[in-house]
XYZ file of N, CA and C in Angstrom:
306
model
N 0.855 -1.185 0.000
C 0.000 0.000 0.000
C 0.888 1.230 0.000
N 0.502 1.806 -0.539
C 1.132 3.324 -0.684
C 0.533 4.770 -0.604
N 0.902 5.543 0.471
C 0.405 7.005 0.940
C -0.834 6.603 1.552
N -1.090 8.106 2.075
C -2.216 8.058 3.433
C -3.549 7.885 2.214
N -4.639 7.667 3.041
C -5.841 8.112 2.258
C -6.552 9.651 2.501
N -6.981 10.073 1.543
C -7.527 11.426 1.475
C -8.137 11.636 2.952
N -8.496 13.295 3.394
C -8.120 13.643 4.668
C -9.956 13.523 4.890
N -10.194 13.744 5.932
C -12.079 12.842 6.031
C -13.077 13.184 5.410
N -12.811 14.938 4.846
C -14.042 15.586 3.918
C -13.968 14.315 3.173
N -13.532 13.893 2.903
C -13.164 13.478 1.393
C -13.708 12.038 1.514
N -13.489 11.567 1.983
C -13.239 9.992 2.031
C -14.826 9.289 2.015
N -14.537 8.158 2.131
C -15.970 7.271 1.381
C -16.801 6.410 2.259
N -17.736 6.535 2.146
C -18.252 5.305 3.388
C -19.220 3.919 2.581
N -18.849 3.286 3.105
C -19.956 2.226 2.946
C -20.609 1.743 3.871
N -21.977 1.402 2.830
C -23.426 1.600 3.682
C -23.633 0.170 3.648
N -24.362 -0.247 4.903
C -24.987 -1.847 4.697
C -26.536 -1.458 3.955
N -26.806 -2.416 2.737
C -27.658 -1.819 2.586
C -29.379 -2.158 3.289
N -29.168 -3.154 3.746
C -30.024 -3.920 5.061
C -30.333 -3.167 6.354
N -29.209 -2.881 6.725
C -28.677 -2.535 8.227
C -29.016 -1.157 8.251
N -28.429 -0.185 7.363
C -28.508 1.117 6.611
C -26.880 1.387 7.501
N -26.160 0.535 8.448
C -24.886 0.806 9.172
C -23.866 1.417 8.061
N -23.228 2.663 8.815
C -22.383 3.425 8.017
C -20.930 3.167 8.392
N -19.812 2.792 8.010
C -18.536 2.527 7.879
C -17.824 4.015 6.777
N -17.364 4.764 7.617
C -16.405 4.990 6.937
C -15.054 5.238 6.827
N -14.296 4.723 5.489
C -12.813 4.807 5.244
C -12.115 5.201 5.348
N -11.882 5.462 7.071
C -10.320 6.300 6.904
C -9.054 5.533 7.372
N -8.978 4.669 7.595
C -7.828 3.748 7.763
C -7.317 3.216 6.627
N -5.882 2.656 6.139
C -5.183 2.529 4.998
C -5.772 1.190 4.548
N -6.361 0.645 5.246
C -7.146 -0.875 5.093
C -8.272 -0.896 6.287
N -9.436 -2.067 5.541
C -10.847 -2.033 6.374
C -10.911 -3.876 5.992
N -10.988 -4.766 7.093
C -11.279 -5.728 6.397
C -13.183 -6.324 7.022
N -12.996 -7.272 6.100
C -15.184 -7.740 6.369
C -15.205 -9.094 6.424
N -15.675 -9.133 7.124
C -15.796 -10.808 7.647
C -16.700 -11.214 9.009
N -16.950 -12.114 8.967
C -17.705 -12.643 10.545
C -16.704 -12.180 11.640
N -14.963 -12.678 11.655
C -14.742 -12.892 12.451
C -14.847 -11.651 13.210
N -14.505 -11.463 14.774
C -14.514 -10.097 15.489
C -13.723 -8.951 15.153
N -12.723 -9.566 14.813
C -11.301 -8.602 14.506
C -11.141 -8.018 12.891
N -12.227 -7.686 12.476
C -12.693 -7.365 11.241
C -13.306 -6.189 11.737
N -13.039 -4.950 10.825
C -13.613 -3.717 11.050
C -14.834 -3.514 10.716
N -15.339 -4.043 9.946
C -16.515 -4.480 9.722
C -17.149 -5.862 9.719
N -17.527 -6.083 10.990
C -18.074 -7.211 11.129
C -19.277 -8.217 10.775
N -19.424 -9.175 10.386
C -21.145 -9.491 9.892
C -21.093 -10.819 10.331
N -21.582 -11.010 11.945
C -21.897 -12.169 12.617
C -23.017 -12.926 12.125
N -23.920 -12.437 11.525
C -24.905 -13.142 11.449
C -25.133 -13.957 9.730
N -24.312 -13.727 8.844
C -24.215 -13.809 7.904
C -23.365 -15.190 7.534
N -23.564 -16.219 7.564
C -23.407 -17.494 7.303
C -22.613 -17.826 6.197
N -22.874 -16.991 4.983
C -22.462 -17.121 3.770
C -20.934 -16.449 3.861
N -20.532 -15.740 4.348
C -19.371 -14.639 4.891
C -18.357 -15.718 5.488
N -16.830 -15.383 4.534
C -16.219 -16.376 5.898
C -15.888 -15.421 6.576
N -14.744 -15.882 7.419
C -14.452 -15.192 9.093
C -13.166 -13.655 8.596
N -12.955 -13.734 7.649
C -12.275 -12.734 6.544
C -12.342 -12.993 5.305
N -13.249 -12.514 4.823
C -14.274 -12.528 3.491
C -13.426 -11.414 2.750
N -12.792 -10.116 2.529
C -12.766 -9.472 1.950
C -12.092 -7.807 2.584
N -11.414 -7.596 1.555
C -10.854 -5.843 2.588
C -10.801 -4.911 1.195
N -10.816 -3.581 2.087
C -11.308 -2.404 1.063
C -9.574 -1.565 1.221
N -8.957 -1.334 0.536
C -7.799 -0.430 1.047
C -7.396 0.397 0.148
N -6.264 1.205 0.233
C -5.816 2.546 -0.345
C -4.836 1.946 -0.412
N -4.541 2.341 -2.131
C -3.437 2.128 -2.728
C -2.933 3.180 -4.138
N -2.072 3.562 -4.558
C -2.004 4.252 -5.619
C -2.701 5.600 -5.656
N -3.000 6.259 -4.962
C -3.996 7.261 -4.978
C -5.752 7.057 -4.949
N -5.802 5.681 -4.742
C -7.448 4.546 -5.308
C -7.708 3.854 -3.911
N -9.081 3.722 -3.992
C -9.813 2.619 -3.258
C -9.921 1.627 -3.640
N -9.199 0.390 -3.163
C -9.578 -1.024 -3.711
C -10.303 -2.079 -3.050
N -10.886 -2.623 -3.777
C -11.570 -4.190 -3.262
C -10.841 -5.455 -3.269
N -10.389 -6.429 -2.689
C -9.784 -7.645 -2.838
C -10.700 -8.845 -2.001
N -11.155 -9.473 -2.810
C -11.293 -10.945 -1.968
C -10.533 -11.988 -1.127
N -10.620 -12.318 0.321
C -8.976 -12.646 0.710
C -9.472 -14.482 1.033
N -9.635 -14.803 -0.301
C -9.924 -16.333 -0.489
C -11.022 -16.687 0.202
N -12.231 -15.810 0.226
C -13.713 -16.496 0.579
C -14.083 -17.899 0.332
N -14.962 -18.441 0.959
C -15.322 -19.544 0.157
C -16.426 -18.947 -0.869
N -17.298 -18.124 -0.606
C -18.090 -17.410 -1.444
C -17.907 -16.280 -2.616
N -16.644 -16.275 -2.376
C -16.478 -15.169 -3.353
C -16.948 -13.395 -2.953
N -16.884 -12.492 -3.946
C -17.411 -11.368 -3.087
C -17.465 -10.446 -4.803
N -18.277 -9.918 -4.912
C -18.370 -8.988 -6.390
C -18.761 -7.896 -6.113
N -18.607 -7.036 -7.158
C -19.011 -5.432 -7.370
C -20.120 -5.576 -8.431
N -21.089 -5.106 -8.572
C -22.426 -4.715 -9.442
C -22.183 -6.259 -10.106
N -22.246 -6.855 -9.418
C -23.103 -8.688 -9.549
C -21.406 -9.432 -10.652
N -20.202 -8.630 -10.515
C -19.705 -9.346 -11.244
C -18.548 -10.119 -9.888
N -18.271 -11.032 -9.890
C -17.546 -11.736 -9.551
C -16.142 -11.302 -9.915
N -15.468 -11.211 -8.515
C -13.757 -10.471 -8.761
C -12.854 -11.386 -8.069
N -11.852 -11.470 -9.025
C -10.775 -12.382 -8.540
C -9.567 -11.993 -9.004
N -9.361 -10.469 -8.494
C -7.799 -9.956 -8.034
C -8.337 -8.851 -8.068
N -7.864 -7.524 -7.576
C -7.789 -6.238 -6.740
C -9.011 -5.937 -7.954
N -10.227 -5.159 -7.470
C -10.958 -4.184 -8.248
C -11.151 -2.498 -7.712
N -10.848 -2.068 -8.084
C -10.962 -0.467 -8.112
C -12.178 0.002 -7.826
N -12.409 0.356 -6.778
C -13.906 1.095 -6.213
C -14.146 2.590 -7.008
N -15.207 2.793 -7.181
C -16.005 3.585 -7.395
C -17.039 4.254 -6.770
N -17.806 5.365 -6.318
C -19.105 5.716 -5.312
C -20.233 5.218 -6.380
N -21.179 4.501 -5.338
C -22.176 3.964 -6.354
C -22.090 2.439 -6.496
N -20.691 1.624 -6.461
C -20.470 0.529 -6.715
C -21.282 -0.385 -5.676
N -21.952 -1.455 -5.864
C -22.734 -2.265 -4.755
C -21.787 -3.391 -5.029
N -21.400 -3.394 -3.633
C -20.210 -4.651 -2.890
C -20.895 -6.080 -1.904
N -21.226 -6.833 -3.113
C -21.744 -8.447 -1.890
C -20.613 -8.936 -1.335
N -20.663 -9.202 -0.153
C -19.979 -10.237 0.978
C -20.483 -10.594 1.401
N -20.781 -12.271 1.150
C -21.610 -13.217 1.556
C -23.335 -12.763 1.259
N -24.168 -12.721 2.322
C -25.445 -12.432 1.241
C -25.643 -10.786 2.113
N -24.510 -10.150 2.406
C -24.513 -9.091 2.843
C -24.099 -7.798 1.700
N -25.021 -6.752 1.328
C -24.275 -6.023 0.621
C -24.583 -4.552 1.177
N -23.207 -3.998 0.301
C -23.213 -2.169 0.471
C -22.899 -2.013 -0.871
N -23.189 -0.157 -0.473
C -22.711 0.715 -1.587
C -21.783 1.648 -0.962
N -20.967 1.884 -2.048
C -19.920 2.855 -1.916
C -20.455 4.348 -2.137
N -20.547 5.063 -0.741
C -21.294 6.483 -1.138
C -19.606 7.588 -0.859
């Protein structure tokens, strides 16, 4: 990872879109998963493994990575399997949990 992420005006949150729970990005990495030690946590979500997925700053960008789910994890219903580049607007499934990037 490389450089800070933009200063908080700025920065991005994601929304559960269930929950309506707001997360937002200001740490250089966010990871999602059941387990506890996940910044965003989703206990109740079965489909989710215990580190399903992390959002981080890299290059001047927000990225998505899957960190070997058993479920996999996609942006606007496509299935990703190596770093995808976030966008505001983008809807992010982990497990049968999803957000958007506002």
């Amino acid at each position: 990872m490389t450089g800070n992420p933009p200063t908080r005006g700025t920065l991005p949150v994601l929304v559960n879109l269930t929950t309506n729970e707001r997360y937002t990005l200001s740490g250089p990495s966010v990871n999602m998963g059941r387990a506890p030690e996940n910044e965003v946590i989703l206990p109740e979500d079965g489909y989710a493994s215990a580190n399903h997925a992390r959002i981080f700053w890299d290059q001047g960008r927000w990225w998505l990575e899957d960190l070997m789910s058993s479920n996999g994890t996609t942006v606007n219903d496509q299935l990703i399997t190596g770093p995808w580049q976030l966008a505001p607007g983008n809807v992010i499934k982990v497990g049968r949990t999803t957000f958007r990037i506002e």
